[in-house]
CSV table of C-alpha atoms and ligand atoms in Angstrom, one decimal:
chain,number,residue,atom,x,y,z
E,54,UNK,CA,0.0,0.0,0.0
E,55,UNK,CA,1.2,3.4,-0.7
E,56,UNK,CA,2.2,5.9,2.0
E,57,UNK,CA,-0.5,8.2,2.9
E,58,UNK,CA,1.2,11.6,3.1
E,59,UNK,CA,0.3,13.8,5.5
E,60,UNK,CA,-1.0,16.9,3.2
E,61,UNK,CA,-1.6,17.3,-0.3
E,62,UNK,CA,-3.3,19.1,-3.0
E,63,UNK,CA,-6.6,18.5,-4.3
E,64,UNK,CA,-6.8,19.5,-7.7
E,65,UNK,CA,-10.2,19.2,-10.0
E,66,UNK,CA,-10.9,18.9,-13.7
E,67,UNK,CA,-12.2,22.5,-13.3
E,68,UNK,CA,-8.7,23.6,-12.4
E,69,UNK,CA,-6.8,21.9,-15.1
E,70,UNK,CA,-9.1,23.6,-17.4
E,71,UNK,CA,-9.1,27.2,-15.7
E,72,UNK,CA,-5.0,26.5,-16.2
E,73,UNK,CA,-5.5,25.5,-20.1
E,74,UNK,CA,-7.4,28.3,-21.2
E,75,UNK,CA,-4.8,30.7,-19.8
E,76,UNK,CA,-1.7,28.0,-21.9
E,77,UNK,CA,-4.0,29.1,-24.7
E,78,UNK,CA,-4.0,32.6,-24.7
E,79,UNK,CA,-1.8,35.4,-25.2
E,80,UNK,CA,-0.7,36.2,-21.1
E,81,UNK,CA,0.9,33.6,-19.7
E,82,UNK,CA,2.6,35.9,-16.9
E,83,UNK,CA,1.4,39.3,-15.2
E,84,UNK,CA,-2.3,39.8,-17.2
E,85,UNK,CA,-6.0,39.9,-16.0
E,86,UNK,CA,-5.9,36.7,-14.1
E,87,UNK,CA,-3.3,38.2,-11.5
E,88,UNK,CA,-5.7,41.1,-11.0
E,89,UNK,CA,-8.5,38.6,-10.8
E,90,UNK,CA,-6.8,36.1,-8.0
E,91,UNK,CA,-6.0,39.3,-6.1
E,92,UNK,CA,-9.5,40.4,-6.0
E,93,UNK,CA,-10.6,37.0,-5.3
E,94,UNK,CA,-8.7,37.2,-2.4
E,95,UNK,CA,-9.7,40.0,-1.0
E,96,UNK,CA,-13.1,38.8,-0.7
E,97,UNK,CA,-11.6,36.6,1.9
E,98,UNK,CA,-9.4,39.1,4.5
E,99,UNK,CA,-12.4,41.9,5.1
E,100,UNK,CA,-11.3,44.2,2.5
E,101,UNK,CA,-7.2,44.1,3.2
E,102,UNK,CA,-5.9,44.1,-0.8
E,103,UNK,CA,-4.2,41.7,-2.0
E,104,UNK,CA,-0.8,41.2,-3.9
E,105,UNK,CA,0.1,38.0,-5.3
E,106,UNK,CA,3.5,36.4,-5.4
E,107,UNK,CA,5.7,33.3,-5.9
E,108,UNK,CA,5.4,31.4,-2.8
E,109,UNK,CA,5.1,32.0,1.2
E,110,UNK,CA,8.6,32.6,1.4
E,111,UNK,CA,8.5,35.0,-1.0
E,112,UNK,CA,5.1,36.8,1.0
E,113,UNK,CA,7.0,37.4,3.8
E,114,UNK,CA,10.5,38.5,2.3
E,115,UNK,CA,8.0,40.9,0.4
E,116,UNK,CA,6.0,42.0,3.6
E,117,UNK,CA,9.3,42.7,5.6
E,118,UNK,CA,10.8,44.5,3.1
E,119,UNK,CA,7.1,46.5,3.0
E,120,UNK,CA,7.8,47.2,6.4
E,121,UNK,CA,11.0,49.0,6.4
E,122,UNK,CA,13.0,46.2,7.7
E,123,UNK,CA,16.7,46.8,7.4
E,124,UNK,CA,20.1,46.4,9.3
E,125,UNK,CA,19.9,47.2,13.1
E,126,UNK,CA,15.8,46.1,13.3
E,127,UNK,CA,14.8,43.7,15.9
E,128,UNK,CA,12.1,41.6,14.5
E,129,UNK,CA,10.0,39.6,16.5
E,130,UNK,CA,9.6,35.7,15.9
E,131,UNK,CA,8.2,32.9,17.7
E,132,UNK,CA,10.6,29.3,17.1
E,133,UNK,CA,7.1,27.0,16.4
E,134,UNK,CA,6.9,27.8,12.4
E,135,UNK,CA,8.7,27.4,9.3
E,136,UNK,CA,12.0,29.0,9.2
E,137,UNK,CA,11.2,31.5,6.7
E,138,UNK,CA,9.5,33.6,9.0
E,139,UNK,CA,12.3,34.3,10.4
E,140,UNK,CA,15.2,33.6,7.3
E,141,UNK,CA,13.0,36.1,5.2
E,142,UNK,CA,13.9,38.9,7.5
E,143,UNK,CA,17.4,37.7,8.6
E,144,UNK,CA,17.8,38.2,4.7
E,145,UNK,CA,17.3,41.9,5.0
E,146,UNK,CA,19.6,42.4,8.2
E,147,UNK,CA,17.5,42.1,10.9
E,148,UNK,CA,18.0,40.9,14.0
E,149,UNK,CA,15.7,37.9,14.7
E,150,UNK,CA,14.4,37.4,18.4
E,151,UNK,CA,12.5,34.6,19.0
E,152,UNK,CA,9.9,34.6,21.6
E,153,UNK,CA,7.8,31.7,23.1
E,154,UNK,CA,4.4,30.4,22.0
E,155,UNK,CA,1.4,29.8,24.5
E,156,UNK,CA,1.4,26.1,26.2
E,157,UNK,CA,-2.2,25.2,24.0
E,158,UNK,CA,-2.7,26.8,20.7
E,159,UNK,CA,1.7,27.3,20.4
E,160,UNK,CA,1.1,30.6,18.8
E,161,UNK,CA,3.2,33.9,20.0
E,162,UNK,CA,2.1,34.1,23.5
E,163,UNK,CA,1.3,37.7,23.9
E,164,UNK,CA,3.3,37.9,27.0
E,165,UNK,CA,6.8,37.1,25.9
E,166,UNK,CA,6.2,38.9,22.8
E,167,UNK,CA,5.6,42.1,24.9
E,168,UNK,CA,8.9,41.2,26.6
E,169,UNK,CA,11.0,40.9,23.6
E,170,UNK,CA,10.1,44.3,21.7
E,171,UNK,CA,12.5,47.2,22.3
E,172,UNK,CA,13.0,50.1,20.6
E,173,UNK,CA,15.2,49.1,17.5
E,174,UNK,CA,11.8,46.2,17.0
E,175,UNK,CA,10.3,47.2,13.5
E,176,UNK,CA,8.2,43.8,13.3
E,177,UNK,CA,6.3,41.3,15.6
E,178,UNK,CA,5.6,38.5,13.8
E,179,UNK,CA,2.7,35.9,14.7
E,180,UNK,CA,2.2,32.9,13.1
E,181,UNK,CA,-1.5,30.9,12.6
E,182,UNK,CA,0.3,27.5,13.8
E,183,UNK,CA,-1.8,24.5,12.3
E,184,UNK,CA,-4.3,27.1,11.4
E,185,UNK,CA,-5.6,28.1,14.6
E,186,UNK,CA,-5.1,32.3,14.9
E,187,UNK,CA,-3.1,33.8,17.5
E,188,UNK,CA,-4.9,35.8,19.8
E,189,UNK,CA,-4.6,38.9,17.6
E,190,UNK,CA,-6.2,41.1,20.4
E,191,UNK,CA,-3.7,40.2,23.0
E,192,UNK,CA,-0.8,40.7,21.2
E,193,UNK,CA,-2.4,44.6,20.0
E,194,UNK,CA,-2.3,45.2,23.6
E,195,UNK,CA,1.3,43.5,24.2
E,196,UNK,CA,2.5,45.5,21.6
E,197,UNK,CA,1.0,49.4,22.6
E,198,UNK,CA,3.1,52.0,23.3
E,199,UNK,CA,5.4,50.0,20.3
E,200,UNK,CA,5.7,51.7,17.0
E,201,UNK,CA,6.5,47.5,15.7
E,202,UNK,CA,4.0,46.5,12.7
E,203,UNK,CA,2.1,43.4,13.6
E,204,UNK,CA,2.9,40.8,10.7
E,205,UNK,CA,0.5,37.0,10.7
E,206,UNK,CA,2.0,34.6,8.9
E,207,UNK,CA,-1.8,33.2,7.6
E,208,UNK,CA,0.6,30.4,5.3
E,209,UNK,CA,-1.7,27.4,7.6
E,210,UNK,CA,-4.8,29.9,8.4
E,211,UNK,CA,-6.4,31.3,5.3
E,212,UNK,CA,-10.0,31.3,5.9
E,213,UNK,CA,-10.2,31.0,9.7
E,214,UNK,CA,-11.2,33.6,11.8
E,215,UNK,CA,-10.4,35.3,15.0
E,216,UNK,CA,-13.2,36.4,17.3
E,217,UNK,CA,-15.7,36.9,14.1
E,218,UNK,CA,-12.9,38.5,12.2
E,219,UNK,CA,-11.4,37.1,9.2
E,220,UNK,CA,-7.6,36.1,9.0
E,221,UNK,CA,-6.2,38.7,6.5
E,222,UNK,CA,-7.6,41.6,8.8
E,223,UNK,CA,-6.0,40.5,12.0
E,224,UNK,CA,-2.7,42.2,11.6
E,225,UNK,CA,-0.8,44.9,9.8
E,226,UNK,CA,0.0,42.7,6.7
E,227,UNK,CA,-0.9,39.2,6.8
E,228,UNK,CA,0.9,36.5,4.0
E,229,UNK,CA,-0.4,33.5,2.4
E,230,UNK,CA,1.5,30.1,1.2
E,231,UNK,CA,-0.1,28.4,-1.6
E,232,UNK,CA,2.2,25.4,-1.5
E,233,UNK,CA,0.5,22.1,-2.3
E,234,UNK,CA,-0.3,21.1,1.2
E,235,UNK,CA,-1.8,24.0,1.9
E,236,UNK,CA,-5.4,25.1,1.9
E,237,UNK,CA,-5.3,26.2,-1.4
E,238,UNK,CA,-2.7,25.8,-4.0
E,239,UNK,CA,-1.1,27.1,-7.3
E,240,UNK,CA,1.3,24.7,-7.1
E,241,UNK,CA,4.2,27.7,-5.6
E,242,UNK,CA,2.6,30.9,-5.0
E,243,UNK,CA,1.4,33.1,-1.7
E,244,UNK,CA,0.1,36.7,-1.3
E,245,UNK,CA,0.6,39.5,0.9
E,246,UNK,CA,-2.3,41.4,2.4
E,247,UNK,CA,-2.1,44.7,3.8
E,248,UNK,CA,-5.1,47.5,4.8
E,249,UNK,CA,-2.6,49.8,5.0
E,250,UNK,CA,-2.4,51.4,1.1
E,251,UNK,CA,0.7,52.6,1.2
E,252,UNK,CA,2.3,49.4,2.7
E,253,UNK,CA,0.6,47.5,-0.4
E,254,UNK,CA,2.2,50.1,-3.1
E,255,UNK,CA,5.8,49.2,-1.1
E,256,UNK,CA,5.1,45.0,-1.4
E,257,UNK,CA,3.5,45.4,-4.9
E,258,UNK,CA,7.2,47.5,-5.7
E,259,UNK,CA,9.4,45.4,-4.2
E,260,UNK,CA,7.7,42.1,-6.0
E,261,UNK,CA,8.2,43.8,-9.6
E,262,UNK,CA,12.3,44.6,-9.3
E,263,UNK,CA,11.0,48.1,-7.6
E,264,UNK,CA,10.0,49.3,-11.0
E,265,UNK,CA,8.6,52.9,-10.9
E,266,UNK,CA,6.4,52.9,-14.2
E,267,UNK,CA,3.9,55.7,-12.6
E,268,UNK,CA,5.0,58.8,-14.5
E,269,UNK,CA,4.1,61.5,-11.3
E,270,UNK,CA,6.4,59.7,-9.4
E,271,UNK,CA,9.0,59.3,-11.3
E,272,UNK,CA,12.4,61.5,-11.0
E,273,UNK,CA,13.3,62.0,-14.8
E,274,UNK,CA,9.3,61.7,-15.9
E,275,UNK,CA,10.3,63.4,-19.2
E,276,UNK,CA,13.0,60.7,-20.8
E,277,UNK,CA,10.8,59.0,-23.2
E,278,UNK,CA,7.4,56.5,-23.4
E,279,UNK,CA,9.9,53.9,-23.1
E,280,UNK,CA,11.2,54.8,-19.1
E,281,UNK,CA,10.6,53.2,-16.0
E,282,UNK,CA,13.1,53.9,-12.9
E,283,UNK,CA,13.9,51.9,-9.8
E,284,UNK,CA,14.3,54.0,-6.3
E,285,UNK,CA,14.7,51.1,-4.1
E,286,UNK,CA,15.8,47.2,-4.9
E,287,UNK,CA,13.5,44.5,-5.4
E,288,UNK,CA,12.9,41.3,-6.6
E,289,UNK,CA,10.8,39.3,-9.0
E,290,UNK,CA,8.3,37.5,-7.3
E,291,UNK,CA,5.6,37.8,-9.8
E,292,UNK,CA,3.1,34.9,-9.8
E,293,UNK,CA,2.3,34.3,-13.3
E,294,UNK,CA,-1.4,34.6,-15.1
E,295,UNK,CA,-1.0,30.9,-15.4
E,296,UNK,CA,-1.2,29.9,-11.8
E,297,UNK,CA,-3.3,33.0,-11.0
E,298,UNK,CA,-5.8,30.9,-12.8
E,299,UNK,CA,-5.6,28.1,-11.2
E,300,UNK,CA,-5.8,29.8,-7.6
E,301,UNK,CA,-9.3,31.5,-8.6
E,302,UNK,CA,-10.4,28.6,-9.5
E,303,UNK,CA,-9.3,26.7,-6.2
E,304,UNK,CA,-10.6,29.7,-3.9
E,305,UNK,CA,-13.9,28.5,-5.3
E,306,UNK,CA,-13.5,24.8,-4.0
E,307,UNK,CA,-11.7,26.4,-0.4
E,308,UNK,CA,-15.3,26.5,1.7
E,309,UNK,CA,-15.5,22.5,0.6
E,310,UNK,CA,-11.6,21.9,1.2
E,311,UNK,CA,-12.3,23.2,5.0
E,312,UNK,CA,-15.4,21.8,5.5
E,313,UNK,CA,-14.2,18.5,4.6
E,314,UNK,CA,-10.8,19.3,7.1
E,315,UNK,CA,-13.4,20.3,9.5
E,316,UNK,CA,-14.8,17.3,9.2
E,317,UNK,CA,-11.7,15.2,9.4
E,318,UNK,CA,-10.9,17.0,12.5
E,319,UNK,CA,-14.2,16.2,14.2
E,320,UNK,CA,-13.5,12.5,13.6
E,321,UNK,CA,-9.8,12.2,14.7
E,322,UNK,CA,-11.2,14.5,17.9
E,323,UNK,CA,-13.8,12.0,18.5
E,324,UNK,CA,-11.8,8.7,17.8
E,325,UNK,CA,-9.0,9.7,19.7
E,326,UNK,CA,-10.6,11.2,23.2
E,327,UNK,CA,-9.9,8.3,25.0
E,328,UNK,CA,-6.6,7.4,23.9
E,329,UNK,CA,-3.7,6.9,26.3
E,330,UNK,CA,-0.2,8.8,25.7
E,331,UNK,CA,-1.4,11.2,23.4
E,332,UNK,CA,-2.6,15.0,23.6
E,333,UNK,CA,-5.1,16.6,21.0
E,334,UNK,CA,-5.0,19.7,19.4
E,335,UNK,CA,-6.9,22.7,21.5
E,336,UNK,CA,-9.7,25.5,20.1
E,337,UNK,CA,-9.7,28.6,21.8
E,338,UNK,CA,-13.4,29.7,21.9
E,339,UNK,CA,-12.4,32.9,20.0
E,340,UNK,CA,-11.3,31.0,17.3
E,341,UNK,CA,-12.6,29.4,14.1
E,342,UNK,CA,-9.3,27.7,12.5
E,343,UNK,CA,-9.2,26.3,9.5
E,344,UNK,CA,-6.9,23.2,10.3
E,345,UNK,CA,-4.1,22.7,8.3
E,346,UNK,CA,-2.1,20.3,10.7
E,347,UNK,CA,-3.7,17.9,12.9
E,348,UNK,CA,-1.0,18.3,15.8
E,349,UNK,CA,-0.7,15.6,18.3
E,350,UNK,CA,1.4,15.4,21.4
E,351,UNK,CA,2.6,11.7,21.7
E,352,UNK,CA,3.8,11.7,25.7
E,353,UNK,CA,6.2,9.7,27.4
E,354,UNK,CA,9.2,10.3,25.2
E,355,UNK,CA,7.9,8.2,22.5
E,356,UNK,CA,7.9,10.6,19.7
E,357,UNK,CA,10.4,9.1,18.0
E,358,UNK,CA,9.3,5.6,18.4
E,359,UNK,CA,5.7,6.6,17.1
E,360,UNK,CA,6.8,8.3,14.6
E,361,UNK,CA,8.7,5.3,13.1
E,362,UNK,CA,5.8,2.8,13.3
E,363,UNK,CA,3.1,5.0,12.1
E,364,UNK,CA,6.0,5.1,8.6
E,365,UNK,CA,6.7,1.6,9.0
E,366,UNK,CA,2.8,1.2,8.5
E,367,UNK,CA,2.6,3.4,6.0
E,368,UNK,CA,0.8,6.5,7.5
E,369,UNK,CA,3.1,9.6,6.2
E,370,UNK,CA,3.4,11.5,9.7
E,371,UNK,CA,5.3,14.8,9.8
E,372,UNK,CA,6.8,16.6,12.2
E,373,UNK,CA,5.8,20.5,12.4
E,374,UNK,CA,8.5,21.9,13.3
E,375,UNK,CA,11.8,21.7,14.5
E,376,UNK,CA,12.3,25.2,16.7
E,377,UNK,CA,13.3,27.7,14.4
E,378,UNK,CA,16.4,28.4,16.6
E,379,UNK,CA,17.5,25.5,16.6
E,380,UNK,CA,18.6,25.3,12.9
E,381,UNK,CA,22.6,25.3,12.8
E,382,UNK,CA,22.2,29.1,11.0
E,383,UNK,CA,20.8,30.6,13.9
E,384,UNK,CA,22.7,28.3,16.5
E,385,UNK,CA,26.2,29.3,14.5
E,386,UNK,CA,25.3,33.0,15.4
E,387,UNK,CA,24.9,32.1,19.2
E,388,UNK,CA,21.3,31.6,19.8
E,389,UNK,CA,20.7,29.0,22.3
E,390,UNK,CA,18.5,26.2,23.2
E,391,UNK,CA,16.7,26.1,25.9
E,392,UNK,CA,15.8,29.8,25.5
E,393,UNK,CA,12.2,29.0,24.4
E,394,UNK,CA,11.2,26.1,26.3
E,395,UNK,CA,7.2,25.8,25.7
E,396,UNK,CA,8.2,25.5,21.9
E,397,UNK,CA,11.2,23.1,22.6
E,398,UNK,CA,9.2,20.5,24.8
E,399,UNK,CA,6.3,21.1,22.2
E,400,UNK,CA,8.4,19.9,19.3
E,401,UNK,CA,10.1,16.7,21.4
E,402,UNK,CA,5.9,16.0,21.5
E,403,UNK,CA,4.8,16.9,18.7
E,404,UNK,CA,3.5,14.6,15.6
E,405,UNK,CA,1.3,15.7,12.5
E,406,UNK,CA,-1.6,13.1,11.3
E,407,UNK,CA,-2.2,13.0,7.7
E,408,UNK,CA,-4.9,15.7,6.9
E,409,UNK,CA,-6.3,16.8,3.2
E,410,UNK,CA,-9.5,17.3,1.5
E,411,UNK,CA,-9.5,13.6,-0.2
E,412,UNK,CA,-8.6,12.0,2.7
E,413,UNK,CA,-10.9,9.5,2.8
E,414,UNK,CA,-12.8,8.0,6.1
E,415,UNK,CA,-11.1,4.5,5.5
E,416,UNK,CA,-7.9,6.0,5.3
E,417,UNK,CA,-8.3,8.0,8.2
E,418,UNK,CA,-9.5,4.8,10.1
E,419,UNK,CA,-6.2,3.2,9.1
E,420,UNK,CA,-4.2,6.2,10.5
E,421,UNK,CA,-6.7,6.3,13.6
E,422,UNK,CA,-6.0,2.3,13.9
E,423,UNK,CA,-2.2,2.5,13.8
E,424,UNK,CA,-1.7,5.1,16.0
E,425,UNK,CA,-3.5,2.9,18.9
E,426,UNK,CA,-1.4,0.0,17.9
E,427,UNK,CA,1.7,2.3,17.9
E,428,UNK,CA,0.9,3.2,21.3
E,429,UNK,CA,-0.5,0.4,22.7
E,430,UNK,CA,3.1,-1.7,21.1
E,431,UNK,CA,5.5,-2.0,24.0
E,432,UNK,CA,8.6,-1.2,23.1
E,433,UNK,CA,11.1,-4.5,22.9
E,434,UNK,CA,13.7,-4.5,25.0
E,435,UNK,CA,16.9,-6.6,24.9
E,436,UNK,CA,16.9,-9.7,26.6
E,437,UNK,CA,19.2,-10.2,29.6
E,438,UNK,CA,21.8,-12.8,29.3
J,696,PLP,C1,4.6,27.0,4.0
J,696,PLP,C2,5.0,28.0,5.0
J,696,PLP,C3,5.8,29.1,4.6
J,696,PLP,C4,6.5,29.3,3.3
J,696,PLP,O1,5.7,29.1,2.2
J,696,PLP,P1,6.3,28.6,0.8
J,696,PLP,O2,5.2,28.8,-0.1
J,696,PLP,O3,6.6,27.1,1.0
J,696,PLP,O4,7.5,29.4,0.5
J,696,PLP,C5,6.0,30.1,5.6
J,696,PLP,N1,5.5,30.0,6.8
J,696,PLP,C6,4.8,29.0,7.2
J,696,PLP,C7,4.2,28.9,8.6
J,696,PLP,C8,4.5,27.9,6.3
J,696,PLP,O5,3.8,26.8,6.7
């Protein structure tokens, strides 16, 4: 039997032909379907605009850069994410420090977030983890009296929302992953989501090389038809017309991709509740997430051990993720662990169950199956001569 993985893509005849058309045409990068995905989106954050881009890691270099992040900024992190929330800015010379997540939903606990900004912090960055929000409220609070721009990393969250709010309107600028095992995908791509105009008209710049093509703002206005300037350094991190396509047309299947991973998670909730030597995931009452991890604790220091039998039986399990700190870039330049400890005895727990839209209720009844035979399996231990 093949390995169930523990995400992946979900991709309809409607989206190979939404792709096609576009092949067919005469755009196959920057055209209408970029303006159309971005509009899209916005439907979704409560009015923030949109700009779309290559991938998540591309969303938050962009969204940093947005900012004003530069050498000599402190930039808030916390360790339970993908490291590009916190490489992304590294990249543009900040200085990154990492502050603890809370001991349930293991976003940026308000608290220690409040206790890392300073002065020199341009950024606090939260991050949906598994797509449960932070607690967006607390964290305004932590952060007041701070001139720091609140950043959500939505790349697990898109479509959940936070005390009746959607994600996308939470936080200063918010950015979006659409890599394959998340909730939506155009294969690589993200977005960037800002209310704040001006902020957008920086990320939108800094995604297209920092190309000035507006004549009233441009220094020598008068050179020719032909001109466009730069004024600050960019990148190209256009997403193309081609996979804009393709994300408009999976927005429209993203209320039946999170009902069905609501639905998913209402069954593991229900089949696991009595299990031995394992902790479920937690739901704030202030929260609707849109799961994009099912996060289990596996106790007892048997992690590892469950980890390998769930594989061994062919169940894809992940780990999400190592702490951010800990990855030999950050430890070379002296960070230390130990220095987040809700994160780092998190992670020792932590184990992802497979969870996707076409995850069928057999399979999930293999993966539920296995994991009380994993934990039920003694470990062997050598006999004594
Ligand atoms: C996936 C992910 C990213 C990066 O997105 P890519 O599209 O893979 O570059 C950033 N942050 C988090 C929390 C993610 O899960």
């Amino acid at each position: 039997m093949a390995m169930l993985p523990y995400g992946r893509h979900a991709v309809s005849e409607d989206d190979v032909a939404a792709v096609a058309d576009v092949l067919r045409g005469d755009r196959l990068t920057t055209g209408p379907q970029v303006d159309g995905f971005e509009a899209d989106l916005a439907k979704l954050t409560g009015g923030a605009g949109c700009a779309a881009v290559s991938n998540g890691t591309a969303a938050l270099h962009v969204a940093y850069a947005a900012a004003g992040v530069r050498p000599g900024d402190e930039v808030v992190v916390p360790p339970m994410t993908f490291v590009a929330t916190a490489s992304s800015a590294a990249l543009l010379g900040a200085k990154i420090v990492f502050a603890d997540v809370e001991e349930e939903t293991f976003t940026l606990d308000p608290a220690a977030a409040a206790a890392a900004t300073t002065s020199r912090t341009r950024v606090v960055s939260a991050v949906d983890y598994a797509g449960h929000p932070a607690d967006y409220d607390a964290l305004r609070t932590a952060m007041s009296g701070s001139d720091a721009l609140l950043l959500a990393d939505a790349a697990h969250s898109v479509g959940a929302t936070y005390r009746g709010r959607p994600v996308g309107s939470l936080a200063d600028v918010t950015t979006f992953s659409f890599f394959p095992t998340k909730h939506l995908t155009t294969g690589e791509g993200g977005a960037v989501a800002s209310t704040d105009a001006e902020l957008l008209r920086r990320a939108r710049r800094f995604r297209n090389i920092g190309l000035v093509r507006e004549r009233d703002e441009q220094r020598w206005p008068d050179e020719g038809g032909w001109h466009q300037e730069v004024h600050e350094f960019g990148l190209n991190y256009r997403l193309p017309d081609v996979l804009c396509a393709l994300g408009r047309s999976q927005l429209r299947q993203l209320d039946a991709f999170l009902a069905r991973r609501a639905e998913l998670v209402a069954r593991y909730n229900e089949a696991l509740a009595d299990l031995d030597g394992v902790r479920l995931p937690v739901q704030k009452s202030w929260a609707e997430p849109a799961w994009h991890l099912y996060p289990i604790r596996v106790l007892d220091g048997r992690r590892r051990e469950v980890y390998g039998t769930m594989r061994t039986a062919g169940i894809g399990v992940q780990v999400n993720y190592i702490p951010v700190h800990w990855h030999p870039v950050f430890a070379d330049l002296g960070y230390r662990r130990g220095s987040c400890p809700v994160a780092e005895s998190f992670y020792r727990q932590q184990l992802s169950l497979p969870l996707y839209p076409t995850l069928s209720d057999a399979d999930q009844d293999r993966v539920i199956d296995a994991l009380g035979a994993a934990l039920r399996r003694r470990p062997t231990r050598p006999v004594a001569a």
